[in-house]
mmCIF file of C-alpha atoms in Angstrom:
data_model
loop_
_atom_site.group_PDB
_atom_site.id
_atom_site.type_symbol
_atom_site.label_atom_id
_atom_site.label_comp_id
_atom_site.label_asym_id
_atom_site.label_seq_id
_atom_site.Cartn_x
_atom_site.Cartn_y
_atom_site.Cartn_z
ATOM 1 C CA SER T 184 70.488 133.603 127.703
ATOM 2 C CA TYR T 185 70.231 133.440 131.620
ATOM 3 C CA THR T 186 72.151 130.061 130.979
ATOM 4 C CA MET T 187 74.723 131.076 128.820
ATOM 5 C CA MET T 188 75.091 134.881 129.819
ATOM 6 C CA GLY T 189 73.575 135.114 133.198
ATOM 7 C CA LYS T 190 74.042 138.405 135.165
ATOM 8 C CA LEU T 191 76.997 140.550 136.095
ATOM 9 C CA ASP T 192 76.969 139.461 139.749
ATOM 10 C CA GLU T 193 79.689 136.997 140.484
ATOM 11 C CA GLY T 194 77.208 134.068 141.719
ATOM 12 C CA ASP T 195 74.670 134.422 138.608
ATOM 13 C CA ARG T 196 77.227 134.440 136.041
ATOM 14 C CA GLY T 197 76.406 132.106 133.199
ATOM 15 C CA ILE T 198 78.470 129.633 131.160
ATOM 16 C CA ILE T 199 80.140 132.222 128.839
ATOM 17 C CA PRO T 200 81.766 134.358 131.542
ATOM 18 C CA ARG T 201 82.524 131.695 133.999
ATOM 19 C CA THR T 202 84.220 129.804 130.908
ATOM 20 C CA CYS T 203 86.211 132.798 130.336
ATOM 21 C CA GLU T 204 87.228 133.441 133.811
ATOM 22 C CA GLU T 205 88.225 129.697 134.431
ATOM 23 C CA MET T 206 90.309 130.035 131.115
ATOM 24 C CA PHE T 207 92.317 132.851 132.203
ATOM 25 C CA GLU T 208 92.921 131.306 135.774
ATOM 26 C CA LYS T 209 94.464 128.227 134.149
ATOM 27 C CA ILE T 210 96.717 130.584 132.024
ATOM 28 C CA GLU T 211 97.674 132.747 134.916
ATOM 29 C CA SER T 212 98.578 129.259 137.102
ATOM 30 C CA ASN T 213 100.941 128.445 134.450
ATOM 31 C CA ASN T 214 104.673 127.881 135.643
ATOM 32 C CA ASP T 215 106.131 126.640 131.967
ATOM 33 C CA GLU T 216 108.246 129.272 130.764
ATOM 34 C CA SER T 217 108.633 127.647 127.578
ATOM 35 C CA LEU T 218 104.855 127.942 127.025
ATOM 36 C CA HIS T 219 103.146 130.861 126.131
ATOM 37 C CA TYR T 220 99.280 131.900 125.306
ATOM 38 C CA SER T 221 97.368 134.340 123.699
ATOM 39 C CA VAL T 222 93.521 134.601 123.444
ATOM 40 C CA GLU T 223 91.328 136.552 120.892
ATOM 41 C CA VAL T 224 87.483 136.954 121.117
ATOM 42 C CA SER T 225 84.583 137.897 118.587
ATOM 43 C CA TYR T 226 80.952 138.378 119.175
ATOM 44 C CA MET T 227 78.381 138.334 116.516
ATOM 45 C CA GLU T 228 74.197 137.896 116.352
ATOM 46 C CA ILE T 229 72.356 136.711 113.687
ATOM 47 C CA TYR T 230 69.299 138.458 113.322
ATOM 48 C CA CYS T 231 66.943 137.729 110.810
ATOM 49 C CA GLU T 232 69.356 136.042 108.746
ATOM 50 C CA ARG T 233 71.777 138.763 108.764
ATOM 51 C CA VAL T 234 74.812 138.813 110.791
ATOM 52 C CA LYS T 235 75.757 142.045 113.163
ATOM 53 C CA ASP T 236 79.204 142.633 114.519
ATOM 54 C CA LEU T 237 78.385 142.951 118.204
ATOM 55 C CA LEU T 238 82.122 144.355 119.310
ATOM 56 C CA ASN T 239 82.488 146.928 116.299
ATOM 57 C CA PRO T 240 79.635 149.549 116.497
ATOM 58 C CA MET T 241 80.966 151.135 113.489
ATOM 59 C CA ASN T 242 80.387 148.281 111.148
ATOM 60 C CA LYS T 243 76.500 148.137 111.015
ATOM 61 C CA GLY T 244 76.559 146.329 107.507
ATOM 62 C CA ASN T 245 75.420 142.590 106.938
ATOM 63 C CA LEU T 246 78.528 140.582 107.249
ATOM 64 C CA ARG T 247 79.085 137.908 104.756
ATOM 65 C CA VAL T 248 79.430 134.106 105.594
ATOM 66 C CA ARG T 249 82.408 132.536 103.761
ATOM 67 C CA GLU T 250 83.671 128.778 103.735
ATOM 68 C CA HIS T 251 87.507 128.201 103.555
ATOM 69 C CA PRO T 252 88.353 124.610 101.898
ATOM 70 C CA VAL T 253 90.258 123.704 105.076
ATOM 71 C CA LEU T 254 88.991 126.011 107.937
ATOM 72 C CA GLY T 255 85.348 125.871 107.059
ATOM 73 C CA PRO T 256 82.895 128.517 107.551
ATOM 74 C CA TYR T 257 83.535 132.054 108.656
ATOM 75 C CA VAL T 258 82.359 135.488 108.890
ATOM 76 C CA GLU T 259 83.863 138.080 106.651
ATOM 77 C CA GLY T 260 85.157 141.314 108.311
ATOM 78 C CA LEU T 261 84.148 140.254 111.680
ATOM 79 C CA SER T 262 86.237 141.960 114.586
ATOM 80 C CA LYS T 263 88.817 139.496 116.583
ATOM 81 C CA LEU T 264 89.963 141.639 119.539
ATOM 82 C CA ALA T 265 92.965 140.419 121.525
ATOM 83 C CA VAL T 266 92.388 140.167 125.530
ATOM 84 C CA THR T 267 94.745 139.602 128.075
ATOM 85 C CA SER T 268 92.515 138.922 131.094
ATOM 86 C CA PHE T 269 89.517 137.973 132.261
ATOM 87 C CA ALA T 270 88.179 141.853 133.080
ATOM 88 C CA GLU T 271 88.747 143.082 129.486
ATOM 89 C CA ILE T 272 86.966 140.000 128.360
ATOM 90 C CA ASN T 273 84.086 140.999 130.814
ATOM 91 C CA ALA T 274 83.829 144.524 129.312
ATOM 92 C CA LEU T 275 83.654 143.503 125.812
ATOM 93 C CA MET T 276 80.985 140.892 126.704
ATOM 94 C CA ASP T 277 79.098 143.771 128.531
ATOM 95 C CA GLU T 278 79.477 145.992 125.364
ATOM 96 C CA GLY T 279 78.313 143.571 122.877
ATOM 97 C CA ASN T 280 75.106 142.650 125.139
ATOM 98 C CA LYS T 281 74.370 146.082 125.052
ATOM 99 C CA ALA T 282 74.397 146.002 121.188
ATOM 100 C CA ARG T 283 72.192 143.104 121.110
ATOM 101 C CA THR T 284 68.489 142.981 119.585
ATOM 102 C CA VAL T 285 65.860 142.707 122.194
ATOM 103 C CA ALA T 286 62.326 143.648 122.579
ATOM 104 C CA SER T 287 59.154 143.101 124.807
ATOM 105 C CA THR T 288 56.674 140.504 124.322
ATOM 106 C CA ASN T 289 53.854 139.253 126.084
ATOM 107 C CA MET T 290 55.719 136.350 127.235
ATOM 108 C CA ASN T 291 59.137 138.282 127.953
ATOM 109 C CA ALA T 292 59.739 141.689 129.029
ATOM 110 C CA VAL T 293 63.597 141.467 127.476
ATOM 111 C CA SER T 294 62.999 139.042 124.771
ATOM 112 C CA SER T 295 66.392 138.182 122.277
ATOM 113 C CA ARG T 296 65.280 138.750 118.913
ATOM 114 C CA SER T 297 68.626 136.963 117.600
ATOM 115 C CA HIS T 298 71.043 134.258 117.917
ATOM 116 C CA ALA T 299 74.322 135.291 119.597
ATOM 117 C CA VAL T 300 77.618 133.392 119.029
ATOM 118 C CA PHE T 301 80.622 134.537 121.497
ATOM 119 C CA THR T 302 84.087 132.966 120.115
ATOM 120 C CA ILE T 303 87.147 132.389 121.800
ATOM 121 C CA VAL T 304 90.429 131.489 119.965
ATOM 122 C CA LEU T 305 93.274 130.425 122.285
ATOM 123 C CA THR T 306 96.508 129.836 120.993
ATOM 124 C CA GLN T 307 99.221 127.873 122.631
ATOM 125 C CA LYS T 308 102.854 128.087 121.613
ATOM 126 C CA LYS T 309 105.429 126.240 122.917
ATOM 127 C CA ASP T 310 109.351 126.645 122.863
ATOM 128 C CA ASP T 311 111.602 123.715 122.194
ATOM 129 C CA LEU T 312 114.558 125.156 124.288
ATOM 130 C CA ILE T 313 117.025 122.404 122.990
ATOM 131 C CA THR T 314 116.343 122.878 119.055
ATOM 132 C CA GLY T 315 114.909 126.771 119.326
ATOM 133 C CA LEU T 316 111.761 125.511 117.505
ATOM 134 C CA ALA T 317 108.015 126.395 118.449
ATOM 135 C CA SER T 318 105.216 124.443 117.951
ATOM 136 C CA GLU T 319 101.529 126.050 118.135
ATOM 137 C CA LYS T 320 98.120 124.860 119.010
ATOM 138 C CA VAL T 321 95.085 126.527 118.104
ATOM 139 C CA SER T 322 91.635 126.198 119.899
ATOM 140 C CA LYS T 323 88.327 127.480 119.301
ATOM 141 C CA VAL T 324 85.592 127.626 121.241
ATOM 142 C CA SER T 325 82.009 128.629 120.200
ATOM 143 C CA LEU T 326 79.298 129.568 122.941
ATOM 144 C CA VAL T 327 76.064 129.818 121.467
ATOM 145 C CA ASP T 328 72.933 131.714 122.944
ATOM 146 C CA LEU T 329 69.986 130.385 121.039
ATOM 147 C CA ALA T 330 66.940 132.811 120.657
ATOM 148 C CA GLY T 331 63.697 130.516 121.979
ATOM 149 C CA SER T 332 61.057 129.072 119.467
ATOM 150 C CA GLU T 333 57.847 131.171 119.351
ATOM 151 C CA ARG T 334 54.341 131.025 118.852
ATOM 152 C CA ALA T 335 52.929 134.364 117.761
ATOM 153 C CA LYS T 336 49.559 133.730 119.971
ATOM 154 C CA ASP T 337 51.498 133.340 123.023
ATOM 155 C CA THR T 338 53.974 136.252 122.598
ATOM 156 C CA GLY T 339 51.214 138.739 120.937
ATOM 157 C CA ALA T 340 53.673 139.327 118.044
ATOM 158 C CA GLU T 341 52.625 141.304 115.303
ATOM 159 C CA GLY T 342 54.618 143.466 112.542
ATOM 160 C CA LYS T 343 57.974 143.602 112.987
ATOM 161 C CA ARG T 344 58.188 141.223 116.073
ATOM 162 C CA LEU T 345 56.296 138.712 113.926
ATOM 163 C CA GLN T 346 58.825 138.832 111.255
ATOM 164 C CA GLU T 347 61.713 138.282 113.908
ATOM 165 C CA GLY T 348 59.730 135.311 115.261
ATOM 166 C CA ALA T 349 59.540 133.884 112.170
ATOM 167 C CA ASN T 350 63.300 133.973 111.127
ATOM 168 C CA ILE T 351 63.963 132.703 114.674
ATOM 169 C CA ASN T 352 61.429 129.560 114.269
ATOM 170 C CA LYS T 353 63.171 129.251 110.500
ATOM 171 C CA SER T 354 66.506 128.989 111.871
ATOM 172 C CA LEU T 355 65.892 126.649 114.698
ATOM 173 C CA THR T 356 63.847 124.346 112.163
ATOM 174 C CA THR T 357 66.602 124.015 110.036
ATOM 175 C CA LEU T 358 69.243 123.433 113.247
ATOM 176 C CA GLY T 359 66.429 120.677 113.826
ATOM 177 C CA LYS T 360 66.796 119.256 110.179
ATOM 178 C CA VAL T 361 70.777 119.340 110.532
ATOM 179 C CA ILE T 362 70.782 117.549 113.874
ATOM 180 C CA HIS T 363 68.284 114.916 112.627
ATOM 181 C CA ALA T 364 70.508 114.159 109.224
ATOM 182 C CA LEU T 365 73.708 114.092 111.611
ATOM 183 C CA ALA T 366 72.070 111.543 113.961
ATOM 184 C CA GLU T 367 71.293 109.438 110.748
ATOM 185 C CA ARG T 368 74.577 109.968 109.616
ATOM 186 C CA SER T 369 76.123 108.693 112.776
ATOM 187 C CA ALA T 370 73.756 105.889 113.082
ATOM 188 C CA ALA T 371 74.420 104.857 109.468
ATOM 189 C CA ALA T 372 78.324 104.873 110.159
ATOM 190 C CA ALA T 373 77.976 102.823 113.248
ATOM 191 C CA LYS T 374 76.355 100.040 110.917
ATOM 192 C CA LYS T 375 78.865 100.404 108.342
ATOM 193 C CA LYS T 376 81.768 100.399 111.235
ATOM 194 C CA GLY T 377 82.992 103.754 110.623
ATOM 195 C CA LYS T 378 82.073 104.949 107.399
ATOM 196 C CA LYS T 379 80.263 107.704 106.662
ATOM 197 C CA GLY T 380 76.576 107.571 105.797
ATOM 198 C CA GLY T 381 74.998 109.304 102.697
ATOM 199 C CA GLU T 382 72.454 111.403 104.425
ATOM 200 C CA PHE T 383 72.724 115.289 103.050
ATOM 201 C CA VAL T 384 73.134 117.755 105.708
ATOM 202 C CA PRO T 385 71.297 121.097 104.965
ATOM 203 C CA TYR T 386 73.778 123.362 106.608
ATOM 204 C CA ARG T 387 73.367 126.198 104.186
ATOM 205 C CA ASP T 388 69.661 126.425 104.535
ATOM 206 C CA SER T 389 69.938 128.903 107.410
ATOM 207 C CA VAL T 390 72.871 131.225 108.266
ATOM 208 C CA LEU T 391 73.123 129.949 111.916
ATOM 209 C CA THR T 392 73.500 126.427 110.857
ATOM 210 C CA TRP T 393 76.281 127.306 108.019
ATOM 211 C CA ILE T 394 78.361 129.466 110.664
ATOM 212 C CA LEU T 395 78.087 126.321 113.234
ATOM 213 C CA LYS T 396 78.877 123.623 110.768
ATOM 214 C CA GLU T 397 82.416 122.815 112.382
ATOM 215 C CA ASN T 398 80.702 122.990 115.545
ATOM 216 C CA LEU T 399 77.994 120.435 114.839
ATOM 217 C CA GLY T 400 79.169 118.041 112.806
ATOM 218 C CA GLY T 401 83.121 118.628 112.208
ATOM 219 C CA ASN T 402 86.120 118.506 114.018
ATOM 220 C CA SER T 403 84.919 119.345 117.590
ATOM 221 C CA LYS T 404 83.318 118.202 121.196
ATOM 222 C CA THR T 405 79.854 119.973 121.393
ATOM 223 C CA THR T 406 77.725 120.375 124.356
ATOM 224 C CA MET T 407 73.972 121.398 123.858
ATOM 225 C CA ILE T 408 72.058 122.526 127.014
ATOM 226 C CA ALA T 409 67.985 122.136 126.667
ATOM 227 C CA ALA T 410 66.121 124.736 128.522
ATOM 228 C CA LEU T 411 62.694 123.600 129.627
ATOM 229 C CA SER T 412 59.630 124.967 131.196
ATOM 230 C CA PRO T 413 57.508 123.203 133.945
ATOM 231 C CA ALA T 414 54.404 125.223 132.926
ATOM 232 C CA ASP T 415 51.215 123.388 130.913
ATOM 233 C CA ILE T 416 51.241 126.794 128.355
ATOM 234 C CA ASN T 417 54.869 125.411 127.343
ATOM 235 C CA PHE T 418 54.193 122.138 126.837
ATOM 236 C CA GLU T 419 54.625 122.182 123.034
ATOM 237 C CA GLU T 420 57.930 124.005 123.073
ATOM 238 C CA THR T 421 59.167 121.851 125.835
ATOM 239 C CA LEU T 422 58.447 118.811 123.704
ATOM 240 C CA SER T 423 59.946 120.239 120.682
ATOM 241 C CA THR T 424 63.066 120.842 122.955
ATOM 242 C CA LEU T 425 63.436 117.526 124.218
ATOM 243 C CA ARG T 426 63.143 115.600 120.708
ATOM 244 C CA TYR T 427 65.792 117.923 119.810
ATOM 245 C CA ALA T 428 68.109 117.065 122.799
ATOM 246 C CA ASP T 429 67.266 113.260 122.297
ATOM 247 C CA GLN T 430 68.410 113.524 118.426
ATOM 248 C CA ALA T 431 71.260 115.351 119.341
ATOM 249 C CA LYS T 432 72.512 112.825 121.770
ATOM 250 C CA GLN T 433 73.022 110.405 119.066
ATOM 251 C CA ILE T 434 75.325 112.697 116.943
ATOM 252 C CA VAL T 435 78.827 111.484 117.307
ATOM 253 C CA CYS T 436 81.971 114.031 116.930
ATOM 254 C CA ALA T 437 85.365 112.822 117.221
ATOM 255 C CA ALA T 438 87.918 115.892 117.918
ATOM 256 C CA ILE T 439 91.287 115.430 116.712
ATOM 257 C CA VAL T 440 94.078 117.810 118.110
#
């Protein structure tokens, strides 16, 4: 969470606010009068395999995940808010973070009990001054804050906290299976010179992997950051994370604009 979101202080901002800030700096530096930009954002959390809209406190229900035949998986009813500046996006992030599910455990005083996905949709419209026609490009950036895997004996989790930890571990295990299957598919494709392998990818075994289907193995460029600990008490988690990262490196994605 610190890597992705950081703190409000400018020097301690994480990847999500830094990405948003740089995007608006690029937009504001545009001098091409034929080029126009619009930005929409959404923010959701996946808590115990249920999807919650962090930007709409009135929508407290469990949102459904659907799959579009062309665009892929999406969350039905999720708020998409238009923003025109980094200040607006920062205010929305702050409101969303306050709505996230957190709790105290033996390992962390403010432990994330859910995964969070902050999505930016950037639309670039270019007018052809000669023909009067316009072309449009739409880019989607999904910035994901994964909750860490947990061992109940270390966190001291009981009751509700124990159930939350089990759901976190379940979705992370499924993510591991998806990464393994995609790595196997990429390896098979390399051997067959570009033809896709037949490895089944269990995207739908978890809400997290279903929502991130396009990001993990679709038309995308994907970066995964592995958070490690030098402490010997975290040896098993560190080793597991390194295995995740090693397999993730083997996945080949080809983004097409």
